[in-house]
Tab-separated table of C-alpha atoms in Angstrom:
chain	number	residue	atom	x	y	z
A	19	MET	CA	0.138	-0.381	-0.073
A	20	THR	CA	1.137	3.525	-0.925
A	21	ASP	CA	0.753	6.852	0.863
A	22	ALA	CA	-2.497	8.638	-0.430
A	23	SER	CA	-3.324	5.946	-2.668
A	24	PRO	CA	-6.176	6.725	-4.970
A	25	ALA	CA	-7.363	2.944	-3.963
A	26	LEU	CA	-8.095	4.401	-0.726
A	27	LEU	CA	-10.374	6.756	-1.946
A	28	LEU	CA	-12.454	3.531	-3.909
A	29	LEU	CA	-12.106	1.638	-1.154
A	30	LEU	CA	-13.900	4.409	1.401
A	31	SER	CA	-16.579	4.668	-1.592
A	32	LEU	CA	-17.211	0.925	-1.433
A	33	GLY	CA	-17.489	1.220	2.182
A	34	LEU	CA	-20.249	4.100	1.687
A	35	CYS	CA	-22.160	2.585	-0.758
A	36	CYS	CA	-22.084	-1.106	0.265
A	37	PRO	CA	-22.255	-1.271	3.845
A	38	GLY	CA	-23.974	-4.363	5.349
A	39	ALA	CA	-24.593	-5.589	1.823
A	40	GLN	CA	-24.805	-9.485	3.177
A	41	GLY	CA	-27.286	-8.503	5.612
A	42	GLN	CA	-25.177	-8.668	8.893
A	43	ARG	CA	-24.662	-5.755	11.225
A	44	ILE	CA	-20.909	-4.924	11.549
A	45	THR	CA	-19.899	-2.026	13.861
A	46	VAL	CA	-16.633	-0.243	13.986
A	47	THR	CA	-15.777	2.268	16.193
A	48	ALA	CA	-12.771	4.722	16.523
A	49	LYS	CA	-12.126	6.656	19.660
A	50	PHE	CA	-9.389	7.849	21.508
A	51	TYR	CA	-7.793	5.097	24.116
A	52	ASN	CA	-7.778	7.648	26.927
A	53	SER	CA	-11.689	8.591	27.413
A	54	LYS	CA	-10.545	11.994	28.793
A	55	THR	CA	-8.416	12.880	25.583
A	56	THR	CA	-10.379	15.580	23.914
A	57	HIS	CA	-7.052	16.652	21.488
A	58	PRO	CA	-3.604	15.850	21.021
A	59	GLN	CA	-0.545	17.916	22.730
A	60	SER	CA	2.306	18.603	20.724
A	61	GLY	CA	5.250	16.739	21.201
A	62	LYS	CA	3.437	14.279	23.521
A	63	SER	CA	1.925	10.855	22.401
A	64	LEU	CA	-1.700	10.069	21.420
A	65	GLU	CA	-3.153	6.568	21.149
A	66	LEU	CA	-6.254	5.545	19.511
A	67	GLU	CA	-8.312	2.755	19.704
A	68	CYS	CA	-10.592	0.932	17.209
A	69	VAL	CA	-13.359	-1.469	18.195
A	70	SER	CA	-14.863	-4.064	15.743
A	71	SER	CA	-17.951	-6.412	16.398
A	72	VAL	CA	-15.946	-8.614	14.165
A	73	ASP	CA	-12.337	-10.093	14.297
A	74	SER	CA	-10.958	-9.536	10.748
A	75	GLY	CA	-8.250	-7.028	10.886
A	76	VAL	CA	-8.260	-3.301	10.848
A	77	SER	CA	-6.542	-0.378	8.808
A	78	TRP	CA	-5.902	2.879	9.850
A	79	ILE	CA	-6.034	5.842	7.738
A	80	ARG	CA	-5.773	9.854	8.180
A	81	GLN	CA	-7.152	12.055	6.240
A	82	ASP	CA	-5.345	15.748	6.123
A	83	LYS	CA	-7.068	19.030	6.105
A	84	ALA	CA	-6.519	18.922	2.223
A	85	GLY	CA	-8.785	15.974	2.257
A	86	THR	CA	-5.808	13.532	0.905
A	87	LEU	CA	-5.836	10.041	2.552
A	88	HIS	CA	-2.883	8.609	3.665
A	89	PHE	CA	-2.307	4.967	4.745
A	90	ILE	CA	-0.653	4.373	7.915
A	91	VAL	CA	-0.765	0.373	9.420
A	92	TYR	CA	-2.660	-2.492	8.827
A	93	ILE	CA	-3.131	-4.599	11.879
A	94	SER	CA	-3.960	-8.329	11.033
A	95	THR	CA	-5.530	-10.876	13.806
A	96	LEU	CA	-2.491	-12.681	14.483
A	97	PRO	CA	-1.433	-9.968	15.081
A	98	LYS	CA	1.176	-8.658	12.611
A	99	THR	CA	1.475	-4.887	11.474
A	100	THR	CA	2.525	-3.462	8.000
A	101	PHE	CA	3.287	-0.079	7.687
A	102	LYS	CA	3.430	2.419	4.858
A	103	GLY	CA	5.874	0.961	2.493
A	104	ASN	CA	5.042	-2.735	3.367
A	105	GLN	CA	7.498	-2.103	6.708
A	106	MET	CA	7.123	-3.859	9.951
A	107	THR	CA	7.896	-1.147	12.082
A	108	SER	CA	7.589	2.689	12.254
A	109	SER	CA	9.760	5.268	13.707
A	110	ARG	CA	6.768	7.768	14.064
A	111	PHE	CA	3.518	5.204	14.910
A	112	GLU	CA	3.149	2.072	17.098
A	113	ALA	CA	0.296	-0.552	16.330
A	114	SER	CA	-1.123	-3.301	18.366
A	115	LYS	CA	-3.841	-5.726	19.087
A	116	ILE	CA	-5.565	-6.856	22.257
A	117	GLY	CA	-8.756	-8.928	21.660
A	118	LYS	CA	-11.082	-6.670	19.304
A	119	SER	CA	-9.126	-3.650	19.859
A	120	TYR	CA	-6.651	-2.568	17.647
A	121	ARG	CA	-4.748	0.653	19.083
A	122	LEU	CA	-2.649	2.909	17.112
A	123	LYS	CA	-0.295	5.250	18.678
A	124	VAL	CA	1.512	8.271	17.558
A	125	MET	CA	4.886	8.292	19.422
A	126	SER	CA	5.379	12.284	19.030
A	127	PHE	CA	2.064	14.048	17.701
A	128	GLU	CA	3.186	16.824	15.537
A	129	ALA	CA	1.686	19.138	12.909
A	130	GLN	CA	2.199	16.807	10.142
A	131	ASP	CA	0.038	14.243	12.225
A	132	GLU	CA	-3.129	16.126	12.332
A	133	GLY	CA	-6.433	15.160	10.349
A	134	THR	CA	-9.426	12.772	10.652
A	135	TYR	CA	-8.355	9.526	11.765
A	136	PHE	CA	-10.659	6.100	10.113
A	137	CYS	CA	-10.219	2.630	10.960
A	138	THR	CA	-11.376	0.130	8.301
A	139	VAL	CA	-12.501	-3.566	8.566
A	140	ASN	CA	-12.756	-5.855	5.439
A	141	TYR	CA	-15.171	-8.322	6.349
A	142	ASN	CA	-16.565	-11.206	3.599
A	143	GLN	CA	-15.559	-9.055	0.730
A	144	VAL	CA	-17.099	-5.877	2.388
A	145	LEU	CA	-15.367	-2.749	3.807
A	146	TYR	CA	-16.446	-1.423	6.836
A	147	PHE	CA	-15.306	1.927	8.098
A	148	SER	CA	-15.179	3.647	11.355
A	149	SER	CA	-16.789	7.357	11.662
A	150	GLY	CA	-14.065	9.725	11.474
A	151	LEU	CA	-12.216	10.765	14.820
A	152	HIS	CA	-10.880	14.577	14.467
A	153	ALA	CA	-7.633	14.972	15.931
A	154	PHE	CA	-6.358	18.627	15.581
A	155	PHE	CA	-4.531	21.051	18.226
A	156	PRO	CA	-6.932	23.412	19.640
A	157	VAL	CA	-7.081	26.394	18.323
A	158	THR	CA	-6.132	29.291	20.308
A	159	THR	CA	-7.227	33.007	20.260
A	160	THR	CA	-5.283	36.121	21.286
A	161	ALA	CA	-7.598	38.505	23.002
A	162	ALA	CA	-6.843	41.987	21.997
A	163	PRO	CA	-5.052	44.223	24.942
A	164	VAL	CA	-7.840	46.299	26.439
A	165	THR	CA	-6.326	50.092	26.758
A	166	THR	CA	-8.115	52.581	29.353
A	167	VAL	CA	-8.146	56.061	29.301
A	168	SER	CA	-7.752	57.551	32.511
A	169	PRO	CA	-9.881	60.893	32.871
A	170	THR	CA	-7.320	63.019	34.425
A	171	THR	CA	-4.461	62.605	32.364
A	172	GLN	CA	-1.318	64.985	32.162
A	173	GLY	CA	-2.857	66.193	28.589
A	174	SER	CA	-6.154	66.451	29.873
A	175	GLN	CA	-5.033	68.951	32.822
A	176	VAL	CA	-2.885	70.615	30.644
A	177	THR	CA	-5.562	71.502	28.085
A	178	LYS	CA	-7.652	72.501	31.100
A	179	ARG	CA	-5.164	75.098	32.152
A	180	ASP	CA	-4.761	76.494	28.960
A	181	VAL	CA	-8.597	77.174	28.420
A	182	CYS	CA	-8.516	79.057	31.813
A	183	LEU	CA	-5.635	81.222	30.829
A	184	GLN	CA	-7.150	81.958	27.421
A	185	SER	CA	-10.588	82.894	29.145
A	186	HIS	CA	-8.724	84.863	31.986
A	187	GLU	CA	-6.778	86.510	29.270
A	188	ALA	CA	-10.028	87.413	27.425
A	189	GLU	CA	-11.736	88.496	30.678
A	190	THR	CA	-8.688	90.841	31.164
A	191	SER	CA	-8.481	92.321	27.899
A	192	LYS	CA	-12.510	93.373	28.168
A	193	GLU	CA	-11.808	94.594	31.483
A	194	LYS	CA	-9.141	96.919	29.917
A	195	GLU	CA	-11.640	97.898	26.984
A	196	LEU	CA	-14.575	98.795	29.443
A	197	ASN	CA	-12.003	100.849	31.433
A	198	PHE	CA	-11.049	102.721	28.569
A	199	PHE	CA	-14.187	103.599	27.387
A	200	CYS	CA	-14.980	104.766	30.853
A	201	GLU	CA	-12.020	107.076	30.767
A	202	ILE	CA	-12.598	108.381	27.746
A	203	PHE	CA	-16.661	109.481	29.169
A	204	ILE	CA	-15.055	110.996	32.259
A	205	TRP	CA	-12.021	112.788	30.640
A	206	VAL	CA	-13.401	114.209	27.835
A	207	PRO	CA	-16.409	116.309	29.629
A	208	LEU	CA	-13.867	117.374	32.246
A	209	ALA	CA	-11.423	118.306	29.560
A	210	ALA	CA	-14.293	120.698	27.631
A	211	ALA	CA	-15.247	122.102	30.751
A	212	CYS	CA	-11.655	123.172	31.435
A	213	LEU	CA	-11.461	124.354	27.970
A	214	LEU	CA	-14.321	126.643	28.441
A	215	LEU	CA	-13.247	128.135	31.737
A	216	LEU	CA	-9.858	128.896	29.967
A	217	ILE	CA	-11.846	130.789	27.091
A	218	ALA	CA	-14.033	132.631	29.575
A	219	LEU	CA	-11.220	133.483	31.803
A	220	VAL	CA	-9.323	134.808	28.497
A	221	ILE	CA	-12.319	136.610	27.641
A	222	THR	CA	-12.629	138.188	30.942
A	223	ILE	CA	-9.152	139.563	30.926
A	224	VAL	CA	-9.391	140.996	27.431
A	225	LEU	CA	-12.384	143.031	28.432
A	226	ASN	CA	-11.065	144.338	31.790
A	227	GLN	CA	-8.000	145.281	29.539
A	228	ALA	CA	-10.363	147.118	27.209
A	229	THR	CA	-12.188	149.116	29.865
A	230	LYS	CA	-9.217	150.189	31.332
A	231	ARG	CA	-7.849	151.486	28.134
A	232	ARG	CA	-11.354	153.566	27.659
A	233	ARG	CA	-10.681	154.988	30.926
C-alpha cells in the first residue's frame, strides 16, 4: 500500500455505498484510547483505539486538511503489523491488538499528524469503516489588549489649564476695553469744561483790559 493511494478513496467509496451488503450488521468504532483525551498535544504521544464487532483485521487511515488520504498501518488478527511501504515497524507509530481492540499510537504528535483518523475492516469482501475521529490541535485565540484612558491625564490637565488661561486673558482684555471707554466718558467732559473755563477767563481778561484803556 502507498501513501495517499487513490485505491483508498475507492475503498472508502465502496464502504459508503455497500455497508452490510450481506445483511450482517458490523460496527466499527474509532476513539481516543484515553476517554479523557479531547485533542492531541504537541510533542506528546496520542493513542487511538478501534473496536470492531468482528475480528477481521483493521487498517488505520488519516485524512489531512486538504482531504488527501494517507495509509498508516494494517493490523492483522495474528497480530501482525504492516506499515506504509510494507515496513514491519515505524519510527513514528506503534500498532497493537488486544482482543478486538486495535490500537494506533502516535509516538510524538506533530502538526503533520493532524487530521481525521479512520479505521476500516474488510469482512466478507465488504469494507466497513468507522466515523472520522478528529485529531487537531486546539485553536488558540489571542484577546486584544484592553486600553483604558484615565479621565485625569496630564494632557487633559494641560488643556484645561490652557483654556483657563485663555479665558482669563479674554476677561482681562475686556476689562481693559471697558476701563478705556469709561476713561473717555469721564475725561472728555472734564477737558471740555476746562477748555470753556479757560476761554471764559481769557475773554474776561481781554474785556478788563479794554475797559481800562477807555478810562
